[in-house]
Amino acid sequence: MAAFPFVIEATDGAARAGRLETPRGAVPTPAFMPVGTAGTVKALTMEQVRAAGARIVLGNTYHLMLRPTAERVRRLGGLHAFMGWDGPILTDSGGFQVMSLGAVARIEENAVTFASHLDGSRHALSPERSIEIQADLLGADICMQLDVLIGWPADEAAAGEAMRLSARWGARSRAAFGEREGQALFGIQQGSCFEALRRESSQRLIDVGFDGYAIGGLAVGEGHEAMCAVLDYAAGALPAERPRYLMGVGKPRDIVEAVARGVDMFDCVLPTRSGRHGQAWTLSGPVNLKNAAFADDPAPLDAAIACPASRDYSRAYLHHLVKSGEILGQVLLSWHNLAFYEHLMSSIRSAIASGTLTAFRKEVAGG
């Protein structure tokens, strides 16, 4: 029996709208999860994150285990208390950052050994240690199995080897996690852009049994069209009765197209990263507030979004803040971008409920 009830309330083709019930509150789906890498959604308070519409946030195992350490977070009451967030938290397993940021010494059957990007100190991360950090020390509501990152492009043999190691690590993660009240564990489908590998990965995960299922190994350079081609079969290969989570995605067009193929959950650093670099997201694409064209523009970014950053400040003022290097510019643009993403998800849910997702897809620009 899955840890958290997942209720599908409406469908439109393969798209689903519903809710994931957690002990810390319901999460309407499709859902976008702001990324709180080091216990903070960059530039924003938790009150701003909540006001933007977020109901679940993501924490990062790799960064928190290195600084301030997961043990310290536990002593201080767990990640929810530490960061001041009373809603559900999903933590990644640390695998992606270990293999992209850390200096990897070796990936072996038992664990991945790496050097910290902070000070060069040596660490080992196994499936069991990842679960200990996420579930026991940080106290995450949703934990992820440890998996193996395969870059792009990848040949089929290497992708298959990485997928099968991820599957074995998934089984070990499940065994370490056990059966828990109030916490859930997601498995991660891998296989790069190879359909046979994705289907094999899905079956291996289903055989083990997880509370939800993620699609990993995309948004690593393959491009929008290739990603959609994988999602044409990858999402449907996972159980329909459980939530499906596309990791690390993405731009508004990526999200809308993934939803149309049956995906329910998303996370990405793009809203806050763009905001820190003078870029605002809109339904028609990104807006570069550094551009001199906005110097005399009195219009807000988007008056239809119920966020002060979107509604109450002119583009001229935001342009001034960005050009002046003022921290407030980064705060306001990050807040707007997150509110835009949450507004986008609400619009997607409404479109699914009304059977108009196909028309809505045509309104969303890629950027």
PDB file of C-alpha atoms in Angstrom, residues 135-366:
ATOM      1  CA  ALA A 135      14.455  10.074   5.851  1.00  0.00           C
ATOM      2  CA  ASP A 136      16.094   9.934   9.274  1.00  0.00           C
ATOM      3  CA  LEU A 137      18.260  13.060   9.504  1.00  0.00           C
ATOM      4  CA  LEU A 138      16.587  15.638   7.253  1.00  0.00           C
ATOM      5  CA  GLY A 139      13.113  14.198   7.822  1.00  0.00           C
ATOM      6  CA  ALA A 140      11.901  14.541   4.228  1.00  0.00           C
ATOM      7  CA  ASP A 141       8.299  13.696   3.418  1.00  0.00           C
ATOM      8  CA  ILE A 142       9.247  12.246   0.017  1.00  0.00           C
ATOM      9  CA  CYS A 143      12.647  10.627  -0.460  1.00  0.00           C
ATOM     10  CA  MET A 144      14.297   9.560  -3.698  1.00  0.00           C
ATOM     11  CA  GLN A 145      16.301   6.425  -4.360  1.00  0.00           C
ATOM     12  CA  LEU A 146      19.995   6.870  -5.134  1.00  0.00           C
ATOM     13  CA  ASP A 147      20.591   6.541  -8.876  1.00  0.00           C
ATOM     14  CA  VAL A 148      23.416   6.860 -11.400  1.00  0.00           C
ATOM     15  CA  LEU A 149      23.709   9.892 -13.653  1.00  0.00           C
ATOM     16  CA  ILE A 150      24.404   9.164 -17.306  1.00  0.00           C
ATOM     17  CA  GLY A 151      25.309  12.176 -19.404  1.00  0.00           C
ATOM     18  CA  TRP A 152      24.342  13.125 -22.929  1.00  0.00           C
ATOM     19  CA  PRO A 153      25.095  11.782 -25.433  1.00  0.00           C
ATOM     20  CA  ALA A 154      25.251   8.232 -24.129  1.00  0.00           C
ATOM     21  CA  ASP A 155      25.697   4.959 -25.971  1.00  0.00           C
ATOM     22  CA  GLU A 156      23.209   2.198 -25.285  1.00  0.00           C
ATOM     23  CA  ALA A 157      25.663  -0.096 -23.526  1.00  0.00           C
ATOM     24  CA  ALA A 158      26.744   2.576 -21.026  1.00  0.00           C
ATOM     25  CA  ALA A 159      23.148   3.697 -20.506  1.00  0.00           C
ATOM     26  CA  GLY A 160      22.086   0.117 -19.866  1.00  0.00           C
ATOM     27  CA  GLU A 161      24.850  -0.489 -17.344  1.00  0.00           C
ATOM     28  CA  ALA A 162      23.969   2.722 -15.471  1.00  0.00           C
ATOM     29  CA  MET A 163      20.253   1.894 -15.546  1.00  0.00           C
ATOM     30  CA  ARG A 164      20.750  -1.581 -14.115  1.00  0.00           C
ATOM     31  CA  LEU A 165      23.009  -0.290 -11.339  1.00  0.00           C
ATOM     32  CA  SER A 166      20.353   2.334 -10.574  1.00  0.00           C
ATOM     33  CA  ALA A 167      17.754  -0.444 -10.427  1.00  0.00           C
ATOM     34  CA  ARG A 168      19.843  -2.444  -7.966  1.00  0.00           C
ATOM     35  CA  TRP A 169      20.365   0.707  -5.908  1.00  0.00           C
ATOM     36  CA  GLY A 170      16.613   1.272  -6.055  1.00  0.00           C
ATOM     37  CA  ALA A 171      15.986  -2.142  -4.492  1.00  0.00           C
ATOM     38  CA  ARG A 172      18.545  -1.393  -1.779  1.00  0.00           C
ATOM     39  CA  SER A 173      16.974   2.029  -1.180  1.00  0.00           C
ATOM     40  CA  ARG A 174      13.582   0.381  -0.788  1.00  0.00           C
ATOM     41  CA  ALA A 175      14.970  -2.163   1.686  1.00  0.00           C
ATOM     42  CA  ALA A 176      16.687   0.566   3.721  1.00  0.00           C
ATOM     43  CA  PHE A 177      13.562   2.723   3.721  1.00  0.00           C
ATOM     44  CA  GLY A 178      11.245  -0.090   4.728  1.00  0.00           C
ATOM     45  CA  GLU A 179       7.626   0.741   5.539  1.00  0.00           C
ATOM     46  CA  ARG A 180       7.122   4.125   7.173  1.00  0.00           C
ATOM     47  CA  GLU A 181       4.175   6.141   8.365  1.00  0.00           C
ATOM     48  CA  GLY A 182       4.135   9.681   7.022  1.00  0.00           C
ATOM     49  CA  GLN A 183       7.030   9.323   4.576  1.00  0.00           C
ATOM     50  CA  ALA A 184       7.183   8.092   0.982  1.00  0.00           C
ATOM     51  CA  LEU A 185       9.903   6.785  -1.346  1.00  0.00           C
ATOM     52  CA  PHE A 186      10.060   7.300  -5.111  1.00  0.00           C
ATOM     53  CA  GLY A 187      11.998   5.140  -7.555  1.00  0.00           C
ATOM     54  CA  ILE A 188      13.724   6.644 -10.594  1.00  0.00           C
ATOM     55  CA  GLN A 189      13.372   5.377 -14.155  1.00  0.00           C
ATOM     56  CA  GLN A 190      16.575   5.623 -16.204  1.00  0.00           C
ATOM     57  CA  GLY A 191      17.712   4.560 -19.674  1.00  0.00           C
ATOM     58  CA  SER A 192      18.685   7.762 -21.510  1.00  0.00           C
ATOM     59  CA  CYS A 193      16.846   7.982 -24.851  1.00  0.00           C
ATOM     60  CA  PHE A 194      16.554   4.230 -25.409  1.00  0.00           C
ATOM     61  CA  GLU A 195      13.004   2.923 -25.232  1.00  0.00           C
ATOM     62  CA  ALA A 196      13.906  -0.675 -24.432  1.00  0.00           C
ATOM     63  CA  LEU A 197      16.045   0.453 -21.509  1.00  0.00           C
ATOM     64  CA  ARG A 198      13.336   2.780 -20.177  1.00  0.00           C
ATOM     65  CA  ARG A 199      10.798  -0.023 -20.291  1.00  0.00           C
ATOM     66  CA  GLU A 200      13.180  -2.447 -18.601  1.00  0.00           C
ATOM     67  CA  SER A 201      13.902   0.157 -15.924  1.00  0.00           C
ATOM     68  CA  SER A 202      10.180   0.700 -15.331  1.00  0.00           C
ATOM     69  CA  GLN A 203       9.521  -2.988 -14.874  1.00  0.00           C
ATOM     70  CA  ARG A 204      12.414  -3.364 -12.442  1.00  0.00           C
ATOM     71  CA  LEU A 205      11.026  -0.484 -10.370  1.00  0.00           C
ATOM     72  CA  ILE A 206       7.487  -1.859 -10.453  1.00  0.00           C
ATOM     73  CA  ASP A 207       8.761  -5.242  -9.304  1.00  0.00           C
ATOM     74  CA  VAL A 208      10.282  -3.570  -6.227  1.00  0.00           C
ATOM     75  CA  GLY A 209       7.312  -1.271  -5.602  1.00  0.00           C
ATOM     76  CA  PHE A 210       7.536   2.442  -4.793  1.00  0.00           C
ATOM     77  CA  ASP A 211       5.146   5.141  -3.592  1.00  0.00           C
ATOM     78  CA  GLY A 212       5.802   7.206  -6.710  1.00  0.00           C
ATOM     79  CA  TYR A 213       7.990   7.064  -9.789  1.00  0.00           C
ATOM     80  CA  ALA A 214      10.367   9.613 -11.263  1.00  0.00           C
ATOM     81  CA  ILE A 215      11.727   9.961 -14.782  1.00  0.00           C
ATOM     82  CA  GLY A 216      15.420  10.747 -14.534  1.00  0.00           C
ATOM     83  CA  GLY A 217      18.194  11.326 -17.030  1.00  0.00           C
ATOM     84  CA  LEU A 218      16.420  13.972 -19.118  1.00  0.00           C
ATOM     85  CA  ALA A 219      17.085  17.716 -19.437  1.00  0.00           C
ATOM     86  CA  VAL A 220      20.787  16.884 -19.663  1.00  0.00           C
ATOM     87  CA  GLY A 221      21.364  18.301 -23.138  1.00  0.00           C
ATOM     88  CA  GLU A 222      19.175  16.167 -25.388  1.00  0.00           C
ATOM     89  CA  GLY A 223      16.862  19.073 -26.296  1.00  0.00           C
ATOM     90  CA  HIS A 224      13.110  19.599 -26.181  1.00  0.00           C
ATOM     91  CA  GLU A 225      12.114  17.398 -29.124  1.00  0.00           C
ATOM     92  CA  ALA A 226      14.218  14.444 -27.964  1.00  0.00           C
ATOM     93  CA  MET A 227      12.858  14.806 -24.435  1.00  0.00           C
ATOM     94  CA  CYS A 228       9.277  14.760 -25.707  1.00  0.00           C
ATOM     95  CA  ALA A 229      10.032  11.709 -27.842  1.00  0.00           C
ATOM     96  CA  VAL A 230      11.197   9.851 -24.704  1.00  0.00           C
ATOM     97  CA  LEU A 231       8.185  11.019 -22.700  1.00  0.00           C
ATOM     98  CA  ASP A 232       5.884   9.659 -25.415  1.00  0.00           C
ATOM     99  CA  TYR A 233       6.558   6.203 -23.945  1.00  0.00           C
ATOM    100  CA  ALA A 234       8.443   6.746 -20.664  1.00  0.00           C
ATOM    101  CA  ALA A 235       5.599   8.246 -18.630  1.00  0.00           C
ATOM    102  CA  GLY A 236       3.077   5.644 -19.753  1.00  0.00           C
ATOM    103  CA  ALA A 237       5.467   2.844 -18.794  1.00  0.00           C
ATOM    104  CA  LEU A 238       5.068   3.844 -15.132  1.00  0.00           C
ATOM    105  CA  PRO A 239       2.037   2.940 -12.985  1.00  0.00           C
ATOM    106  CA  ALA A 240      -0.960   5.138 -13.750  1.00  0.00           C
ATOM    107  CA  GLU A 241      -2.218   5.054 -10.168  1.00  0.00           C
ATOM    108  CA  ARG A 242       0.886   6.656  -8.663  1.00  0.00           C
ATOM    109  CA  PRO A 243       2.441  10.128  -9.184  1.00  0.00           C
ATOM    110  CA  ARG A 244       5.006  10.550 -11.959  1.00  0.00           C
ATOM    111  CA  TYR A 245       7.797  13.075 -11.436  1.00  0.00           C
ATOM    112  CA  LEU A 246       9.986  14.483 -14.227  1.00  0.00           C
ATOM    113  CA  MET A 247      13.202  15.531 -12.539  1.00  0.00           C
ATOM    114  CA  GLY A 248      14.907  18.858 -13.307  1.00  0.00           C
ATOM    115  CA  VAL A 249      12.337  20.177 -15.812  1.00  0.00           C
ATOM    116  CA  GLY A 250      12.070  22.866 -16.922  1.00  0.00           C
ATOM    117  CA  LYS A 251      10.913  25.663 -19.197  1.00  0.00           C
ATOM    118  CA  PRO A 252       7.155  26.327 -19.419  1.00  0.00           C
ATOM    119  CA  ARG A 253       6.858  24.572 -22.789  1.00  0.00           C
ATOM    120  CA  ASP A 254       8.712  21.535 -21.412  1.00  0.00           C
ATOM    121  CA  ILE A 255       6.310  21.337 -18.492  1.00  0.00           C
ATOM    122  CA  VAL A 256       3.134  21.700 -20.552  1.00  0.00           C
ATOM    123  CA  GLU A 257       4.264  19.062 -23.050  1.00  0.00           C
ATOM    124  CA  ALA A 258       5.294  16.680 -20.269  1.00  0.00           C
ATOM    125  CA  VAL A 259       1.907  17.115 -18.577  1.00  0.00           C
ATOM    126  CA  ALA A 260       0.225  16.262 -21.884  1.00  0.00           C
ATOM    127  CA  ARG A 261       2.164  12.988 -21.798  1.00  0.00           C
ATOM    128  CA  GLY A 262       1.098  12.041 -18.264  1.00  0.00           C
ATOM    129  CA  VAL A 263       3.610  13.675 -15.880  1.00  0.00           C
ATOM    130  CA  ASP A 264       2.407  15.048 -12.521  1.00  0.00           C
ATOM    131  CA  MET A 265       5.370  16.650 -10.731  1.00  0.00           C
ATOM    132  CA  PHE A 266       8.270  18.914 -11.697  1.00  0.00           C
ATOM    133  CA  ASP A 267      11.207  20.772 -10.191  1.00  0.00           C
ATOM    134  CA  CYS A 268      13.698  23.212 -11.675  1.00  0.00           C
ATOM    135  CA  VAL A 269      16.057  25.986 -10.559  1.00  0.00           C
ATOM    136  CA  LEU A 270      15.051  28.098 -13.565  1.00  0.00           C
ATOM    137  CA  PRO A 271      12.617  30.512 -11.854  1.00  0.00           C
ATOM    138  CA  THR A 272      15.115  31.736  -9.274  1.00  0.00           C
ATOM    139  CA  ARG A 273      18.223  31.357 -11.435  1.00  0.00           C
ATOM    140  CA  SER A 274      16.611  33.461 -14.159  1.00  0.00           C
ATOM    141  CA  GLY A 275      15.462  35.980 -11.576  1.00  0.00           C
ATOM    142  CA  ARG A 276      19.001  36.457 -10.286  1.00  0.00           C
ATOM    143  CA  HIS A 277      20.136  37.250 -13.829  1.00  0.00           C
ATOM    144  CA  GLY A 278      17.518  39.807 -14.823  1.00  0.00           C
ATOM    145  CA  GLN A 279      15.133  37.477 -16.652  1.00  0.00           C
ATOM    146  CA  ALA A 280      11.385  37.284 -16.044  1.00  0.00           C
ATOM    147  CA  TRP A 281       9.162  34.480 -17.335  1.00  0.00           C
ATOM    148  CA  THR A 282       5.818  35.098 -19.023  1.00  0.00           C
ATOM    149  CA  LEU A 283       3.399  32.935 -20.986  1.00  0.00           C
ATOM    150  CA  SER A 284       4.863  34.345 -24.219  1.00  0.00           C
ATOM    151  CA  GLY A 285       8.413  33.549 -23.180  1.00  0.00           C
ATOM    152  CA  PRO A 286      11.256  35.104 -21.162  1.00  0.00           C
ATOM    153  CA  VAL A 287      11.690  38.868 -20.791  1.00  0.00           C
ATOM    154  CA  ASN A 288      15.194  40.290 -20.345  1.00  0.00           C
ATOM    155  CA  LEU A 289      14.831  43.244 -17.963  1.00  0.00           C
ATOM    156  CA  LYS A 290      18.377  44.373 -18.780  1.00  0.00           C
ATOM    157  CA  ASN A 291      17.056  45.508 -22.160  1.00  0.00           C
ATOM    158  CA  ALA A 292      16.881  49.303 -22.546  1.00  0.00           C
ATOM    159  CA  ALA A 293      13.439  48.921 -24.130  1.00  0.00           C
ATOM    160  CA  PHE A 294      12.017  48.626 -20.613  1.00  0.00           C
ATOM    161  CA  ALA A 295      13.588  51.803 -19.213  1.00  0.00           C
ATOM    162  CA  ASP A 296      10.352  53.801 -19.691  1.00  0.00           C
ATOM    163  CA  ASP A 297       7.825  50.957 -19.519  1.00  0.00           C
ATOM    164  CA  PRO A 298       5.224  51.657 -16.793  1.00  0.00           C
ATOM    165  CA  ALA A 299       3.470  48.298 -17.139  1.00  0.00           C
ATOM    166  CA  PRO A 300       3.820  45.543 -14.533  1.00  0.00           C
ATOM    167  CA  LEU A 301       5.221  42.171 -15.471  1.00  0.00           C
ATOM    168  CA  ASP A 302       1.796  40.529 -15.262  1.00  0.00           C
ATOM    169  CA  ALA A 303      -1.135  42.177 -13.503  1.00  0.00           C
ATOM    170  CA  ALA A 304      -3.135  38.939 -13.695  1.00  0.00           C
ATOM    171  CA  ILE A 305      -0.816  37.145 -11.284  1.00  0.00           C
ATOM    172  CA  ALA A 306      -1.677  37.676  -7.614  1.00  0.00           C
ATOM    173  CA  CYS A 307       1.898  38.408  -6.540  1.00  0.00           C
ATOM    174  CA  PRO A 308       3.186  41.849  -5.543  1.00  0.00           C
ATOM    175  CA  ALA A 309       6.328  41.386  -7.638  1.00  0.00           C
ATOM    176  CA  SER A 310       4.237  40.596 -10.717  1.00  0.00           C
ATOM    177  CA  ARG A 311       1.544  43.203 -10.170  1.00  0.00           C
ATOM    178  CA  ASP A 312       2.834  46.205  -8.190  1.00  0.00           C
ATOM    179  CA  TYR A 313       6.172  47.176  -9.755  1.00  0.00           C
ATOM    180  CA  SER A 314       6.729  48.618 -13.206  1.00  0.00           C
ATOM    181  CA  ARG A 315       9.033  47.061 -15.744  1.00  0.00           C
ATOM    182  CA  ALA A 316      10.886  50.388 -15.754  1.00  0.00           C
ATOM    183  CA  TYR A 317      11.567  50.075 -12.020  1.00  0.00           C
ATOM    184  CA  LEU A 318      12.634  46.453 -12.361  1.00  0.00           C
ATOM    185  CA  HIS A 319      14.919  47.431 -15.249  1.00  0.00           C
ATOM    186  CA  HIS A 320      16.447  50.111 -13.023  1.00  0.00           C
ATOM    187  CA  LEU A 321      17.036  47.627 -10.186  1.00  0.00           C
ATOM    188  CA  VAL A 322      18.665  45.097 -12.499  1.00  0.00           C
ATOM    189  CA  LYS A 323      20.900  47.664 -14.203  1.00  0.00           C
ATOM    190  CA  SER A 324      21.891  49.083 -10.808  1.00  0.00           C
ATOM    191  CA  GLY A 325      22.790  45.684  -9.413  1.00  0.00           C
ATOM    192  CA  GLU A 326      20.320  46.084  -6.574  1.00  0.00           C
ATOM    193  CA  ILE A 327      19.568  42.929  -4.572  1.00  0.00           C
ATOM    194  CA  LEU A 328      15.876  43.835  -4.566  1.00  0.00           C
ATOM    195  CA  GLY A 329      15.815  43.268  -8.318  1.00  0.00           C
ATOM    196  CA  GLN A 330      16.894  39.661  -7.821  1.00  0.00           C
ATOM    197  CA  VAL A 331      14.330  39.178  -5.059  1.00  0.00           C
ATOM    198  CA  LEU A 332      11.415  40.623  -7.022  1.00  0.00           C
ATOM    199  CA  LEU A 333      12.210  38.789 -10.258  1.00  0.00           C
ATOM    200  CA  SER A 334      12.709  35.495  -8.421  1.00  0.00           C
ATOM    201  CA  TRP A 335       9.392  36.000  -6.621  1.00  0.00           C
ATOM    202  CA  HIS A 336       7.586  36.858  -9.846  1.00  0.00           C
ATOM    203  CA  ASN A 337       9.084  33.891 -11.682  1.00  0.00           C
ATOM    204  CA  LEU A 338       8.032  31.457  -8.987  1.00  0.00           C
ATOM    205  CA  ALA A 339       4.541  32.986  -8.877  1.00  0.00           C
ATOM    206  CA  PHE A 340       4.379  32.722 -12.679  1.00  0.00           C
ATOM    207  CA  TYR A 341       5.324  29.034 -12.554  1.00  0.00           C
ATOM    208  CA  GLU A 342       2.717  28.318  -9.888  1.00  0.00           C
ATOM    209  CA  HIS A 343       0.135  30.302 -11.896  1.00  0.00           C
ATOM    210  CA  LEU A 344       1.107  28.228 -14.938  1.00  0.00           C
ATOM    211  CA  MET A 345       0.471  25.011 -13.021  1.00  0.00           C
ATOM    212  CA  SER A 346      -2.915  26.290 -11.843  1.00  0.00           C
ATOM    213  CA  SER A 347      -3.805  27.164 -15.427  1.00  0.00           C
ATOM    214  CA  ILE A 348      -2.741  23.713 -16.582  1.00  0.00           C
ATOM    215  CA  ARG A 349      -4.915  22.063 -13.917  1.00  0.00           C
ATOM    216  CA  SER A 350      -7.885  24.192 -14.985  1.00  0.00           C
ATOM    217  CA  ALA A 351      -7.298  23.344 -18.644  1.00  0.00           C
ATOM    218  CA  ILE A 352      -7.257  19.624 -17.859  1.00  0.00           C
ATOM    219  CA  ALA A 353     -10.459  19.934 -15.832  1.00  0.00           C
ATOM    220  CA  SER A 354     -12.197  21.773 -18.678  1.00  0.00           C
ATOM    221  CA  GLY A 355     -10.807  19.555 -21.436  1.00  0.00           C
ATOM    222  CA  THR A 356      -8.951  22.445 -23.099  1.00  0.00           C
ATOM    223  CA  LEU A 357      -5.321  21.440 -22.584  1.00  0.00           C
ATOM    224  CA  THR A 358      -4.686  21.115 -26.328  1.00  0.00           C
ATOM    225  CA  ALA A 359      -5.651  24.754 -26.867  1.00  0.00           C
ATOM    226  CA  PHE A 360      -3.625  25.855 -23.834  1.00  0.00           C
ATOM    227  CA  ARG A 361      -0.515  24.076 -25.131  1.00  0.00           C
ATOM    228  CA  LYS A 362      -0.611  26.333 -28.193  1.00  0.00           C
ATOM    229  CA  GLU A 363      -0.499  29.440 -25.996  1.00  0.00           C
ATOM    230  CA  VAL A 364       2.738  28.526 -24.234  1.00  0.00           C
ATOM    231  CA  ALA A 365       5.944  29.724 -25.852  1.00  0.00           C
ATOM    232  CA  GLY A 366       9.220  27.899 -25.513  1.00  0.00           C
TER     233      GLY A 366
END
